[in-house]
Short mmCIF file of C-alpha atoms in Angstrom, two decimals:
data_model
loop_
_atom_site.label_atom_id
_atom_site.label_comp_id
_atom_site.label_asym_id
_atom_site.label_seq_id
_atom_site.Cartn_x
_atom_site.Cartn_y
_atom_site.Cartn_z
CA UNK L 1028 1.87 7.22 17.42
CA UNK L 1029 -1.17 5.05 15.81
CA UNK L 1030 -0.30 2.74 12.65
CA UNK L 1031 -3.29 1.49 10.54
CA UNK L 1032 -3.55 -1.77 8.62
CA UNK L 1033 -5.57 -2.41 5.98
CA UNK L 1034 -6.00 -5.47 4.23
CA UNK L 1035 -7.78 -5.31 1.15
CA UNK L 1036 -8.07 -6.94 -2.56
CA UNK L 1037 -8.65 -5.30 -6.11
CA UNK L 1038 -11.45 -7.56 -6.76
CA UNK L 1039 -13.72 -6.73 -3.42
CA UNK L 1040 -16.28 -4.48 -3.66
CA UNK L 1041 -16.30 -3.40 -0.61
CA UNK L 1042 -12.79 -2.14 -1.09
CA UNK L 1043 -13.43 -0.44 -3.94
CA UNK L 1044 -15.78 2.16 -1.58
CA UNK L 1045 -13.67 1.94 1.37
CA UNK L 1046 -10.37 2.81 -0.01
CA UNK L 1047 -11.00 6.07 -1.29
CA UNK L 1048 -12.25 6.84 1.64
CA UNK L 1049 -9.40 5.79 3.72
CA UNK L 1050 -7.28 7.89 1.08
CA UNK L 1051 -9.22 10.70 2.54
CA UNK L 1052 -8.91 9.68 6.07
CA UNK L 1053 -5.09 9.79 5.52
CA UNK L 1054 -5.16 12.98 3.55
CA UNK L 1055 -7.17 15.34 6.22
CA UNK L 1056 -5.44 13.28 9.48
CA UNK L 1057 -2.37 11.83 9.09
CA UNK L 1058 -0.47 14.60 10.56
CA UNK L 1059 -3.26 16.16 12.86
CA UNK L 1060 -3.46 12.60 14.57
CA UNK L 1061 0.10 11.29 13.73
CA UNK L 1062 -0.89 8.01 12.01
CA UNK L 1063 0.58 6.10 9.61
CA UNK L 1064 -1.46 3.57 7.07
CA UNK L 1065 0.06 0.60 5.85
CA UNK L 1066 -1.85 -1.61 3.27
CA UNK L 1067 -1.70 -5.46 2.86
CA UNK L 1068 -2.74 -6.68 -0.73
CA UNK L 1069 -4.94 -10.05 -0.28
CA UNK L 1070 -4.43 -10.49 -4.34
CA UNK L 1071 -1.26 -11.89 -5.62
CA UNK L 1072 -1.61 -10.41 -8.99
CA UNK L 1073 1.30 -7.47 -8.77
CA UNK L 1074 -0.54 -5.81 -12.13
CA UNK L 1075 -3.75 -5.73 -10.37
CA UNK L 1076 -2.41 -4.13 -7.67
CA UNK L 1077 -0.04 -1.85 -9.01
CA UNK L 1078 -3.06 -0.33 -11.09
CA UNK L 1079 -5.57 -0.20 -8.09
CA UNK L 1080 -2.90 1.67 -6.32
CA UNK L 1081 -2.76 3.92 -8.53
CA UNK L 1082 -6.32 4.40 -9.45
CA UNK L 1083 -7.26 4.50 -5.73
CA UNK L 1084 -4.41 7.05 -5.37
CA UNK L 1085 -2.83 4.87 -2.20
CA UNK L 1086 -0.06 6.94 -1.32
CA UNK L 1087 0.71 4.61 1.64
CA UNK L 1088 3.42 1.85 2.25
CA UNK L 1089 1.66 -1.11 0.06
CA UNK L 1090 2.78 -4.75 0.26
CA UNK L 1091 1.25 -8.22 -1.59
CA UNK L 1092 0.31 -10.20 1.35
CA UNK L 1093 0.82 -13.70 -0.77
CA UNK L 1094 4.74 -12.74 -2.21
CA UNK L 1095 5.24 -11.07 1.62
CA UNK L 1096 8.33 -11.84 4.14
CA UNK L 1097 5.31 -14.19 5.63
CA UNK L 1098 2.12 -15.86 3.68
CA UNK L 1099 0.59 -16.70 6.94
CA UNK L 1100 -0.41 -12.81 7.73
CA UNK L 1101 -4.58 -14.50 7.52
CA UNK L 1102 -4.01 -16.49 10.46
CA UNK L 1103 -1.49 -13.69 12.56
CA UNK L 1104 -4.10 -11.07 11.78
CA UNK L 1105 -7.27 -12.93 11.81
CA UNK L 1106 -8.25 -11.79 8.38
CA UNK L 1107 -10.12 -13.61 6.01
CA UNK L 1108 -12.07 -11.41 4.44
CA UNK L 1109 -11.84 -8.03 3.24
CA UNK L 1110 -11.79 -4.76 3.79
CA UNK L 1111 -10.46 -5.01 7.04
CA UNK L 1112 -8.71 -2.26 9.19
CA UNK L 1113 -6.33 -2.58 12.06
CA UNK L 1114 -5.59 0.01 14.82
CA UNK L 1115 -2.50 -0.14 16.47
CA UNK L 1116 -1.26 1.87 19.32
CA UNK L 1117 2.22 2.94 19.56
CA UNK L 1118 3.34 -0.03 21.01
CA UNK L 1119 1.81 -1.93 18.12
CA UNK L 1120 -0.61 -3.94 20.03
CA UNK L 1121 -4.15 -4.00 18.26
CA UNK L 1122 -6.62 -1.57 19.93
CA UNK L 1123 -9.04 -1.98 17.61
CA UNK L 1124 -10.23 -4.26 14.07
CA UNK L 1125 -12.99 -3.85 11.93
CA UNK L 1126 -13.50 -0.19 11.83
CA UNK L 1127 -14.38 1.83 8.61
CA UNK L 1128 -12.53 4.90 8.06
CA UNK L 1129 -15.27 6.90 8.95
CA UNK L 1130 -14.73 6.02 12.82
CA UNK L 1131 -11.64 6.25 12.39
CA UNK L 1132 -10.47 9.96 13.64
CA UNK L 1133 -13.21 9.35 16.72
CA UNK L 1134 -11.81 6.41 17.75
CA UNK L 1135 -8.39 7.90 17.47
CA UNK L 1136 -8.76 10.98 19.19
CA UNK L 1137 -10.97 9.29 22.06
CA UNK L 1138 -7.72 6.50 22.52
CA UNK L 1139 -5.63 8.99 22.95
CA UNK L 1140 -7.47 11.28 25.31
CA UNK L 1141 -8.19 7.60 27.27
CA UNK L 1142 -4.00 7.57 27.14
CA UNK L 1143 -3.23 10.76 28.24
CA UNK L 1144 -5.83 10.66 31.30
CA UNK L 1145 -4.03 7.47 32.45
CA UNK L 1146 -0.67 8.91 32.47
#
């Protein structure tokens, strides 16, 4: 239903405190609020990544934004710093950018009570 983007780098520390608790976003909500989270590295340094992953526990589809299908994903996405998360609705427009997890389910929920009244 909702897809979540998050761009983020190894060496922000910002990200450092936000990705666990997207992690725990994910955990409690994925299926209660059918989202999926996919993750955009900022860092082309596959080691670095690899072992943030893994540290930060990011069981989520994860991709290096630099060695992607498209380098320009900065200028598409308006991103150019970090942590930043995306909302997208089903039809993968953006409904919303520059949340922190923490609004997340709210914002969510609220969308899709806004949806459901409309149809």
């Amino acid at each position: 239903e909702n897809t979540i983007i998050y761009f983020w780098d190894p060496q922000c520390g910002h990200c450092k405190k936000e990705s666990p608790k997207l992690v725990e976003f994910y955990n409690e909500y994925a299926e209660k609020l059918d989202v999926e989270v996919y993750t955009v590295c900022a860092d082309s340094n596959l080691a670095d990544m690899k072992k943030y992953i893994r540290e930060k526990k990011m069981n989520f589809i994860n991709v290096n934004g630099p060695r992607s299908y498209t380098t320009d994903y900065h200028e598409l996405y308006n991103i150019f710093t970090t942590p930043v998360i995306v909302v997208l609705d089903k039809n993968k427009k953006i409904i919303a950018k520059r949340l922190v997890s923490e609004q997340l389910p709210e914002f969510i929920e609220n969308h899709k009570k806004m949806r459901e009244e409309k149809d």
